[in-house]
Coordinates of C-alpha atoms in Angstrom, one line a residue:
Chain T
X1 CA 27.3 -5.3 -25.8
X2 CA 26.3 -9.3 -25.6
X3 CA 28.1 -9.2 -22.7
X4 CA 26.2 -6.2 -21.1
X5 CA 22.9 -7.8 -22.3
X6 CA 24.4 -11.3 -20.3
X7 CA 24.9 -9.5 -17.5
X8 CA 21.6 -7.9 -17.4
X9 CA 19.5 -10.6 -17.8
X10 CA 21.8 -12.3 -14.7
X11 CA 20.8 -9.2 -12.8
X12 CA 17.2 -9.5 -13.7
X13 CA 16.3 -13.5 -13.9
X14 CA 18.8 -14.7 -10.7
X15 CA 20.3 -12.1 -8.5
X16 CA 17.5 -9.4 -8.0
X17 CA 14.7 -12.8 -7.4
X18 CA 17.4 -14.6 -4.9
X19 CA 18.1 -11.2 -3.0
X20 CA 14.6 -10.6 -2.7
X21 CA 13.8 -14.0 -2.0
X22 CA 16.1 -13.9 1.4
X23 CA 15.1 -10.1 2.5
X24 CA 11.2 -10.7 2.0
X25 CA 11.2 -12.7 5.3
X26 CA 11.6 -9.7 7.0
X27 CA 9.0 -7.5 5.2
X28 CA 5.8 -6.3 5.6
X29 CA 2.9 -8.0 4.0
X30 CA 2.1 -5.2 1.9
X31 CA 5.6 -4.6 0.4
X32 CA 6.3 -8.1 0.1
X33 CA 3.0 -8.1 -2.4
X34 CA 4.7 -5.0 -4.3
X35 CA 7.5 -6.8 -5.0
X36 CA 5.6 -9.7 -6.8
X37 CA 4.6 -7.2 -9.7
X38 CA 8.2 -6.1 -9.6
X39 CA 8.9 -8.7 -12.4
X40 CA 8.5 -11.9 -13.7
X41 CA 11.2 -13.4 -12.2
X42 CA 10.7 -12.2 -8.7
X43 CA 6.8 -13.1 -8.8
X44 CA 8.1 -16.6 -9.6
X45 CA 11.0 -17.0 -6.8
X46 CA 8.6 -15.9 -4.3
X47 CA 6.0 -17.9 -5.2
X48 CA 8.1 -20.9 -5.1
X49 CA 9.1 -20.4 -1.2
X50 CA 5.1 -21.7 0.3
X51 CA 7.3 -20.1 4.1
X52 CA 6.8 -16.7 2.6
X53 CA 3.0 -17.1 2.6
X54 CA 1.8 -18.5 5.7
X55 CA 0.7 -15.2 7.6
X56 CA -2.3 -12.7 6.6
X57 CA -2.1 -9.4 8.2
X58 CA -5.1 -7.6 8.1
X59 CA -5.2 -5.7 11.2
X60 CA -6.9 -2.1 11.5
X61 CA -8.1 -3.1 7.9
X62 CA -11.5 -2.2 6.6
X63 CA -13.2 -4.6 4.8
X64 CA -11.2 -7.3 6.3
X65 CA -14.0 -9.6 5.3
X66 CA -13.9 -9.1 2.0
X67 CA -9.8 -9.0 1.8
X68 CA -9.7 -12.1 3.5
X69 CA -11.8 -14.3 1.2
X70 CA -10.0 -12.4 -1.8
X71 CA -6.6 -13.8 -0.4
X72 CA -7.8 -17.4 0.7
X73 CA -8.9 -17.7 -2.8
X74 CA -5.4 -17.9 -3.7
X75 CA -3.7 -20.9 -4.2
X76 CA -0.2 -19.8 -2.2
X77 CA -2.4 -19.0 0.8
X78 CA -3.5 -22.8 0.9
X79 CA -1.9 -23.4 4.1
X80 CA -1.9 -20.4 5.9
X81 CA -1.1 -21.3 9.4
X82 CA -1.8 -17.4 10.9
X83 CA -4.5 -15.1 10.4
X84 CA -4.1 -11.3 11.9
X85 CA -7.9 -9.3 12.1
X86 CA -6.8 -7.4 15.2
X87 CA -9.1 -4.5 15.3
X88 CA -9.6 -4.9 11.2
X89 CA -13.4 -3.5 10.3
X90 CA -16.1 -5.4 8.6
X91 CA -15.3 -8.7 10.1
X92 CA -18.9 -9.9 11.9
X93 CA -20.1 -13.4 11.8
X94 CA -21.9 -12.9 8.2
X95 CA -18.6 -12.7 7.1
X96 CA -16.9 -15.2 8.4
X97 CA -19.7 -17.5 7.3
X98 CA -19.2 -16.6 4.1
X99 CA -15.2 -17.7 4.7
X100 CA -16.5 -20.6 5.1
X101 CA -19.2 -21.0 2.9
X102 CA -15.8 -19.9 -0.1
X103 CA -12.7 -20.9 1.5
X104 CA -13.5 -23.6 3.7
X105 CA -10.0 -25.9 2.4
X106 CA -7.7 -23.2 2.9
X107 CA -8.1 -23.3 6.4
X108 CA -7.0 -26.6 7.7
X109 CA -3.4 -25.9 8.5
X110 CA -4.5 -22.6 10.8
X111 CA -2.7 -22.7 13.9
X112 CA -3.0 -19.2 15.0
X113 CA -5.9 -16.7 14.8
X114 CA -6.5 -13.5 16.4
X115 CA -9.6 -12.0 16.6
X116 CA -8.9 -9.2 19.2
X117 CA -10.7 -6.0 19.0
X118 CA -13.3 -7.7 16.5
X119 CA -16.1 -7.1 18.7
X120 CA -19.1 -7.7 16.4
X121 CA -18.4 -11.1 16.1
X122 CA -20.4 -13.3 18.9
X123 CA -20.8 -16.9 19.6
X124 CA -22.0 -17.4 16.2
X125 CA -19.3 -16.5 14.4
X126 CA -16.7 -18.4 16.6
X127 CA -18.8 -21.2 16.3
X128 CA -18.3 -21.2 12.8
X129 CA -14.7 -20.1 12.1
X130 CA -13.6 -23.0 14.9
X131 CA -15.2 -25.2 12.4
X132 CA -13.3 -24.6 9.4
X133 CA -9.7 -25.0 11.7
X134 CA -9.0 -27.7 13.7
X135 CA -5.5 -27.9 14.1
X136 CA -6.0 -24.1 16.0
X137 CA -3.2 -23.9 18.5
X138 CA -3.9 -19.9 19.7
X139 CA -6.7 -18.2 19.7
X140 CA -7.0 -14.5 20.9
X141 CA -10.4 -12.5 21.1
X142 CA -10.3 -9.7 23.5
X143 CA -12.4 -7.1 24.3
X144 CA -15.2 -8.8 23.3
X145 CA -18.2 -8.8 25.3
X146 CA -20.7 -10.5 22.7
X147 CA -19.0 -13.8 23.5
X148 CA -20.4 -16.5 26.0
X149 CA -19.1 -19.7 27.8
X150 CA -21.3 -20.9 24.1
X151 CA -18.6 -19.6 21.7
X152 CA -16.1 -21.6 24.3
X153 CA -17.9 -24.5 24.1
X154 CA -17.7 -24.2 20.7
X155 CA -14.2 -23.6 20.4
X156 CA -12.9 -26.8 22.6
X157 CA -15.2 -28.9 20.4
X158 CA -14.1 -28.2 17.2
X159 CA -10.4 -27.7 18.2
X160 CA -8.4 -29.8 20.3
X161 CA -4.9 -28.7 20.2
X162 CA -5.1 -25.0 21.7
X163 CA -2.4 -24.0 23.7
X164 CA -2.8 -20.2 24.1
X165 CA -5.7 -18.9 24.4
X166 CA -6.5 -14.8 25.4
X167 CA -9.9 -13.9 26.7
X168 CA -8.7 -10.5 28.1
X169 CA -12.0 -8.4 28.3
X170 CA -14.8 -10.9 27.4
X171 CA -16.5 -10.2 30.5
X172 CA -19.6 -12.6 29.9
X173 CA -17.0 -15.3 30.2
X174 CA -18.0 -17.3 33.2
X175 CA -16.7 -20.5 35.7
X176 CA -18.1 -22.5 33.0
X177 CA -15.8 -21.8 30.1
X178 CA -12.9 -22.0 32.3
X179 CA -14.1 -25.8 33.2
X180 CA -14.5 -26.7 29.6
X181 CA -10.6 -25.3 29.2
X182 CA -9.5 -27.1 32.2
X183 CA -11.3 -30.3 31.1
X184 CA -10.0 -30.3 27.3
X185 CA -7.2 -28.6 27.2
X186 CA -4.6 -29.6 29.3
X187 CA -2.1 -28.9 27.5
X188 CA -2.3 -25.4 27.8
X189 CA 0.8 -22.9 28.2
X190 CA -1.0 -19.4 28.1
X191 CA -4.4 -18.4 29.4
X192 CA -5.1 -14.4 29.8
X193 CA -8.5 -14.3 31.6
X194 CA -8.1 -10.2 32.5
X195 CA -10.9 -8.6 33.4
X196 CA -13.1 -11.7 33.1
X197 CA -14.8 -10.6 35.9
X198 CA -18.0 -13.3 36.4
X199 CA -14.9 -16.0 37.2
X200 CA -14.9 -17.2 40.6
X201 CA -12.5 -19.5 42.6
X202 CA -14.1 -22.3 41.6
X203 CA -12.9 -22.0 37.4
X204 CA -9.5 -21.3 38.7
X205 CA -9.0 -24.1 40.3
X206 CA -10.6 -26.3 37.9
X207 CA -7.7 -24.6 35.6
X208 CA -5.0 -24.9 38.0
X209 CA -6.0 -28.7 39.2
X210 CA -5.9 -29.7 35.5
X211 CA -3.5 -27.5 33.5
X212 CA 0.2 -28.1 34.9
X213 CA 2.1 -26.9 31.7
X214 CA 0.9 -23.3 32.1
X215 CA 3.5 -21.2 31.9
X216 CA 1.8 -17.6 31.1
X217 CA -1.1 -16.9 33.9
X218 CA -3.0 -13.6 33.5
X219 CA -5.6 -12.6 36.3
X220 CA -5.1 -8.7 36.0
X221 CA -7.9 -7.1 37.6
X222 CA -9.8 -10.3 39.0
X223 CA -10.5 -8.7 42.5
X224 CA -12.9 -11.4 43.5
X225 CA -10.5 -14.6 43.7
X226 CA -9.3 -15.2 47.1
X227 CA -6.2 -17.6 48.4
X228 CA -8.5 -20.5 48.2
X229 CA -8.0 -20.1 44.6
X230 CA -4.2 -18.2 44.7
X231 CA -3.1 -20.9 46.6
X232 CA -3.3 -23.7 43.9
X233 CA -1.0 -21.5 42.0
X234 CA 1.7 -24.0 43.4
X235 CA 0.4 -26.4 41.0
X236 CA 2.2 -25.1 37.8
X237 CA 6.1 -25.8 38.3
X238 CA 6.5 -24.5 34.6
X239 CA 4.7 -20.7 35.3
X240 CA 7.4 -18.1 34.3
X241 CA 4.6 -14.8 34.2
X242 CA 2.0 -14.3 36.3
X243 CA 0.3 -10.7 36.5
X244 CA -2.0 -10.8 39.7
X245 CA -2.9 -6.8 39.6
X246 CA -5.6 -6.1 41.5
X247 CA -5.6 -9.2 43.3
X248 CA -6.8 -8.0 46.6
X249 CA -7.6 -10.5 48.4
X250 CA -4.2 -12.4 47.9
X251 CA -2.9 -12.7 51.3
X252 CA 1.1 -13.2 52.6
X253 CA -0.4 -17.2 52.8
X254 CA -1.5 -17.3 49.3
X255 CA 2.0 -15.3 48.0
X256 CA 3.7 -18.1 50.2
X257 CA 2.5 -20.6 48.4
X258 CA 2.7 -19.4 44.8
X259 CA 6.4 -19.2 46.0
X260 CA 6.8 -22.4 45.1
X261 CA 6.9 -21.3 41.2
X262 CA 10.6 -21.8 41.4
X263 CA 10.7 -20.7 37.3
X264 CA 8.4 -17.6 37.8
X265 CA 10.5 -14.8 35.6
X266 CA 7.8 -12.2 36.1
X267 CA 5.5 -11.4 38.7
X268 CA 3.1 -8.7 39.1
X269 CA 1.9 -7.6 42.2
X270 CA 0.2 -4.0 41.8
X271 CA -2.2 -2.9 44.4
X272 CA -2.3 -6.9 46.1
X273 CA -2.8 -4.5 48.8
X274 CA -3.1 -7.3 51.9
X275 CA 0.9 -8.4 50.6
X276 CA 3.5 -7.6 53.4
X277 CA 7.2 -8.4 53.8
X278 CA 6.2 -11.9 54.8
X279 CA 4.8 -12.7 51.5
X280 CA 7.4 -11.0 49.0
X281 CA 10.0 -12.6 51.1
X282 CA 9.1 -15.8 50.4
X283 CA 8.8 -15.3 46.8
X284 CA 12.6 -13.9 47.1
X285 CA 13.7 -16.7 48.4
X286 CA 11.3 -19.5 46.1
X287 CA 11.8 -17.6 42.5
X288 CA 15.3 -17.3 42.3
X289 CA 15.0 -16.2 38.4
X290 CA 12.8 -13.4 39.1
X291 CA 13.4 -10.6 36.3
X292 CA 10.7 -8.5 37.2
X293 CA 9.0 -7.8 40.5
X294 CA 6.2 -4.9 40.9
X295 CA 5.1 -4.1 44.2
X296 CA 3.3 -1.2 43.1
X297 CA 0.6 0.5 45.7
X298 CA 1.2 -2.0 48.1
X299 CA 1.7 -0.2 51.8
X300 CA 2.8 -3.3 53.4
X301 CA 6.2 -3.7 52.2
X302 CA 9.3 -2.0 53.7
X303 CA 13.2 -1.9 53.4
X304 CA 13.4 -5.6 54.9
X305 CA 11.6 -7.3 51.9
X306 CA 14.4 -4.7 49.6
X307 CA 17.3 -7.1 51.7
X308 CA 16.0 -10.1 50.9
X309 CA 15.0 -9.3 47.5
X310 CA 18.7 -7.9 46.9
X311 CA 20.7 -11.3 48.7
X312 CA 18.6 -13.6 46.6
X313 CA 17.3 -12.1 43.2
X314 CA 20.3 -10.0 42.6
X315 CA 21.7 -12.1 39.1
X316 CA 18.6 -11.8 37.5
X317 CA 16.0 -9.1 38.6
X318 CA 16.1 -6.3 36.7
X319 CA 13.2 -4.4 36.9
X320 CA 11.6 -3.5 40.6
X321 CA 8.7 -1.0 40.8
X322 CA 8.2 0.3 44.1
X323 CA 6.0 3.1 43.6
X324 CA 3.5 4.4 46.3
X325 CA 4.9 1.6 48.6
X326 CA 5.2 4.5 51.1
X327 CA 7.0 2.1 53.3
X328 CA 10.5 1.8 51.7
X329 CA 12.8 4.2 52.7
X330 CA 15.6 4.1 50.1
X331 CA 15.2 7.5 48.6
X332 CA 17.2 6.7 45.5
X333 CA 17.2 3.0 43.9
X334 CA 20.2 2.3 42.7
X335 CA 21.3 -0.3 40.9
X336 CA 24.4 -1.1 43.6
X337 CA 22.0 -2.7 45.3
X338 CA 21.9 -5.0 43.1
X339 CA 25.2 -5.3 41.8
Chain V
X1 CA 44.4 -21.2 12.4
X2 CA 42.0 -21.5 9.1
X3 CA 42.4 -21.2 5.8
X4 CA 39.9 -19.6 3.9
X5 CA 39.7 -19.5 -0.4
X6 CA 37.8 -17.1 -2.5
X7 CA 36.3 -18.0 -5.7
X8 CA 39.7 -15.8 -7.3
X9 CA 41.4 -18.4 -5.3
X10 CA 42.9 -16.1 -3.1
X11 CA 43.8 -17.4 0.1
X12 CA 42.8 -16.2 3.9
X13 CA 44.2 -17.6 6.7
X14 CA 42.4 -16.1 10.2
X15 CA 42.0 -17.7 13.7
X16 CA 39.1 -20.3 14.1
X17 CA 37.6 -18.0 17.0
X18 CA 36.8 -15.0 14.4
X19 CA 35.7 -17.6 12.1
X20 CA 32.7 -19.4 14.2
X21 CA 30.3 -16.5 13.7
X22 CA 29.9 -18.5 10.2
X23 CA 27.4 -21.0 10.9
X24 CA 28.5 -22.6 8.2
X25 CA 32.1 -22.4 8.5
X26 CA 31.6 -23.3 12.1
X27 CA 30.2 -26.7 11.5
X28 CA 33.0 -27.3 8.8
X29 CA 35.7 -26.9 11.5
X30 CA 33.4 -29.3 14.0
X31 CA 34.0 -31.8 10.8
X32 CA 37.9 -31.5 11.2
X33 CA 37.8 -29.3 8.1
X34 CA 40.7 -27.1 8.4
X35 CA 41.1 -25.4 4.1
X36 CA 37.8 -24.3 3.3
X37 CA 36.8 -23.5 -0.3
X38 CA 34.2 -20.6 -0.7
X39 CA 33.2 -20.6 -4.6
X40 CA 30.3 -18.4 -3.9
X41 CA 32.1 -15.9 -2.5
X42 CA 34.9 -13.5 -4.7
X43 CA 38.0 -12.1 -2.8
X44 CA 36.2 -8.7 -2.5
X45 CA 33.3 -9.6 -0.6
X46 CA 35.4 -12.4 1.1
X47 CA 37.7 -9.2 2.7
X48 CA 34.6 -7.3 3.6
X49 CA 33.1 -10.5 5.5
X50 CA 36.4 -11.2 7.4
X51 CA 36.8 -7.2 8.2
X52 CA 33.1 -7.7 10.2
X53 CA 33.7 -10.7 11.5
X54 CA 37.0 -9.2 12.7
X55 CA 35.7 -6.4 14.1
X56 CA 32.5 -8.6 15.9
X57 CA 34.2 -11.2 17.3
X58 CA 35.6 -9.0 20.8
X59 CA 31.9 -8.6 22.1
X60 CA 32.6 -7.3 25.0
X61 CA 30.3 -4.4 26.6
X62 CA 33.3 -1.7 26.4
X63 CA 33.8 -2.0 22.5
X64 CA 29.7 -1.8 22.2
X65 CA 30.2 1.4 21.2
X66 CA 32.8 0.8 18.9
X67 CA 31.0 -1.6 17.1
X68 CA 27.8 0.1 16.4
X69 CA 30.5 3.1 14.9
X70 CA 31.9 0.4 12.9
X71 CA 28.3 -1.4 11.5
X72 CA 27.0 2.1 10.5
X73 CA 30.3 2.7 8.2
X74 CA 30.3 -0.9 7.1
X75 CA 26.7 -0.7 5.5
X76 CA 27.6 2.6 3.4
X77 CA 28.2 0.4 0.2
X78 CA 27.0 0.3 -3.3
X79 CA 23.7 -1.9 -4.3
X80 CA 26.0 -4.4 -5.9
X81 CA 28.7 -4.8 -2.5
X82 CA 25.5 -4.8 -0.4
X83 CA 24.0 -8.0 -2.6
X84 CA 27.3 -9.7 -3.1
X85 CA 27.2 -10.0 0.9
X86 CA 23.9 -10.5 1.5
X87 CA 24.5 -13.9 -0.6
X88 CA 27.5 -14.3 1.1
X89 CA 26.0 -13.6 5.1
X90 CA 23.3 -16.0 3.9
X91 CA 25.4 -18.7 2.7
X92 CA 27.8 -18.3 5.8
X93 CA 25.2 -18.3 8.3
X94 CA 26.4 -15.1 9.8
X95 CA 23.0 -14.1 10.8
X96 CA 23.8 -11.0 12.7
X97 CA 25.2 -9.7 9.3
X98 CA 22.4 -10.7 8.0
X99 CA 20.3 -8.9 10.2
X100 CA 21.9 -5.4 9.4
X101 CA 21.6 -5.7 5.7
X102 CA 18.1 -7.1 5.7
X103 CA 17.0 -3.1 6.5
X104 CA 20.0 -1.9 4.0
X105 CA 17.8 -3.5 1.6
X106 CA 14.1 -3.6 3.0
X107 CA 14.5 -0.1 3.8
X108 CA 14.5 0.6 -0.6
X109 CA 11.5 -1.4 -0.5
X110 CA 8.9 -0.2 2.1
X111 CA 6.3 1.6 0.9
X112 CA 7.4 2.1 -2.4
X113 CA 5.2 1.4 -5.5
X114 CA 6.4 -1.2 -8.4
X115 CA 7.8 1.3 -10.5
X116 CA 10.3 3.0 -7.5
X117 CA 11.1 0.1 -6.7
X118 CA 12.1 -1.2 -10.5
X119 CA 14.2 2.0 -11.0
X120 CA 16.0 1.6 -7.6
X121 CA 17.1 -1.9 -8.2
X122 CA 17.7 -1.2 -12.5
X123 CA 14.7 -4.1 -13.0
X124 CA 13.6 -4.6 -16.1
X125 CA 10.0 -5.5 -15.9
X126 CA 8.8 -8.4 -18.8
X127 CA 4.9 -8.9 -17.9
X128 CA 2.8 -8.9 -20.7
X129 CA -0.2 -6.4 -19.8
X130 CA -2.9 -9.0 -19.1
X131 CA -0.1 -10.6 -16.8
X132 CA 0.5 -7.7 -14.9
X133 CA -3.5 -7.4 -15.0
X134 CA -4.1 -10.3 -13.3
X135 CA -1.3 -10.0 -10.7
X136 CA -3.0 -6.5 -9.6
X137 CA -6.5 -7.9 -9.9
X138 CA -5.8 -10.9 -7.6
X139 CA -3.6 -9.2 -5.0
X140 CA -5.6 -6.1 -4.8
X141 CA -6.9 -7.1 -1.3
X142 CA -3.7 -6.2 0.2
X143 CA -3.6 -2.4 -0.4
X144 CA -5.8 0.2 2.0
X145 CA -7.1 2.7 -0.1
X146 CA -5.1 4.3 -2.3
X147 CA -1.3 3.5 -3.3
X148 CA 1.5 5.5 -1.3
X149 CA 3.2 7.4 -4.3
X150 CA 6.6 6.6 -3.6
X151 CA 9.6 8.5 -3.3
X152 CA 12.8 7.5 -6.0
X153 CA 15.2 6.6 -3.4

């Protein structure tokens, strides 16, 4: 019986806590909370490993507000370093002033924050979350039209090491914000500017003059920009995904050039309805690591481009959309081609 | 060839090329190691570990099949067998072992409440009331609404 009773409190003090301990890296923030009222020993082991407690989830949450000072009030949250309020409810700049205002400390080490979907916050409210986290490395807020090029300029004042940063939807975004970017961040590997639609040429280029390490470019449905802007694409030897839907104004010239992107992975070329052969030919032959291709709507392409595309990019593409390209007769795509 | 030992001291002598899935074991044979003691691991779990590594180490796309057969079997194991080698994946390295028994495990743990989950994994809980109080009070910001009544596995 003292041996059964040895055993058990094994079970219960080491191996249950160190099994948890290694699983609860892969569970959910809510389960791995269960399990710390699970017992003593496990609240304790998982307390002990400060990795296990650097997210906060709180997306679709209501009261996320609330929740979120609740949690930063606890010591293991200290040095959170990601904060989730992806379409969570009840997060508007009174609340995130009163983050501050309670919880300031705990959000020194915060190196990645999205706000997407949490469109009651405005300039305001940026302005004062970018105050309480400077080492912010990505920050993501889209589809949010309440915020200006002021929010920006708050946000490259108060942090200077952001290297991803989604503004996909913020429509009152102008050339502006994208100058302040360019100017202070150069460092910069992501930029989603979709739908941003006051940009012009002009903050483009500022970006693509200034930002070299970009490796993630994405102008989906920016169908004011013209090759004087598409051109300068050429700039950024490191871009791997570009999505240019809707870019129709982007000519065979401008495609020529942002063939020079020799490490472009993906490229997305829906309705760039002024593209021909000429063009995607030359981004066969540049982008020899091209994965994914989509030359969807475009009227201008034909079989030839398909030859090209098949003697060059065969290793690596592996996904070609060639819908409503009217043009290309192969009635059945098979993957021979590209064997 | 290397030689392998159990914490029974049984021995295991398999090729080097199986044995490299093993983080660990592969930096041991970088070091010229060529007998390697395991005294975390018993001669049970030690079989079960070589069987996987066995069966993993011929990747090649016409035995895909047969390998995803194999992994389904292989996790069909007691509570205990699964913990004895999720201490022994972890301290090997072999981290797509690892991988398939994280949800062998996680999977008795979703969305359960505290008191599934104790009867599940035979816990015994020791909180003191005003402990297990507190823990609720200050973690309550984590749960939406009500608790998901959970099912006894």
């Amino acid at each position: 019986m003292a041996e059964e009773a040895a055993a058990e409190v094994i079970w219960n003090k080491e191996t249950v806590p160190k099994v948890m301990k290694i699983v609860s890296s892969t569970l959910p923030q809510r389960d791995l909370i269960t399990l710390l009222l699970v017992s003593p020993s496990i609240h304790r082991t998982l307390l002990s490993h400060p990795s296990l407690w650097l997210v906060l989830d709180f997306h679709e949450m209501s009261n996320a507000g609330d929740r979120l000072v609740s949690a930063l009030s606890l010591p293991r949250y200290h040095s959170v370093k990601h904060i989730n309020l992806e379409f969570a409810q009840d997060i508007e700049d009174k609340q995130l002033e009163n983050v501050k205002s309670k919880c300031e400390d705990s959000l020194l080490d915060l190196e990645i924050l999205n706000l997407n979907g949490c469109q009651r916050i405005s300039d305001k409210g940026i302005e004062v979350v970018t105050n309480t986290c400077p080492k912010l490395k990505v920050f993501s807020i889209y589809w949010n039209v309440r915020v200006t090029d002021v929010g920006i300029t708050h946000l490259v004042k108060n942090c200077k090491s952001v290297v991803d940063l989604n503004l996909s939807g913020c429509k009152n975004i102008t050339d502006k914000s994208l100058h302040l970017v360019a100017d202070k961040y150069q460092e910069l590997e992501s930029l989603n500017i979709t739908r941003c639609i006051k940009i012009t040429d002009s903050g483009l280029q500022r970006i693509l003059l200034n930002c070299s390490s970009l490796q993630n470019l994405n102008l989906y449905a920016l169908s004011t920009l013209t090759d004087e802007a598409y051109k300068m694409i050429s700039r950024l030897p490191h871009l791997r995904f570009l999505d240019l839907c809707g870019a129709q104004n982007l000519t065979d010239d401008g495609l020529s050039c942002i063939a020079m992107c020799k490490n472009l992975v993906s490229l997305n070329l829906t309705w760039c309805v002024q593209v021909s052969d000429v063009g995607v030919i030359a981004i066969a032959q540049g982008c020899r690591s091209l994965a994914l291709l989509s030359l969807f709507g475009i009227l201008g392409v034909s079989d030839r481009c398909l030859e090209v595309l098949s003697s060059f990019c065969s290793n690596t593409l592996k996904t070609l959309d060639v819908n409503g390209c009217i043009n290309i007769k192969v009635a059945v795509f098979s993957a021979n081609i590209f064997a | 060839m290397i030689t392998l030992q159990s914490s029974d001291k049984d021995v295991f002598e398999i090729e080097q090329s199986i044995l490299i899935q093993s983080g660990t074991i592969k930096n041991m044979v970088e070091d010229d190691f060529t007998f390697i003691p395991l005294p975390s691991v018993d001669t049970e779990t030690l079989i079960k570990i070589i069987e996987y590594m066995k069966k993993h180490a011929d990747k090649t796309d016409s035995k895909e099949k047969n390998i995803k057969e194999f992994d389904k079997d292989f996790m069909k194991k007691t509570l205990n067998e699964l913990f004895a080698l999720v201490f022994a994946a972890n301290y090997l390295h072999i981290s797509s072992l690892l991988e398939l028994l994280y949800p062998s495990i996680a999977d008795r743990i979703k969305d359960k409440i505290t008191e599934a989950i104790r009867q599940i994994f035979s816990i015994r809980c020791d909180f003191t009331p005003e402990e297990e109080r507190r823990i609720i009070m200050d973690n309550k910001w984590a749960h939406e609404g009500t608790e998901i009544e959970g099912t006894l596995d």
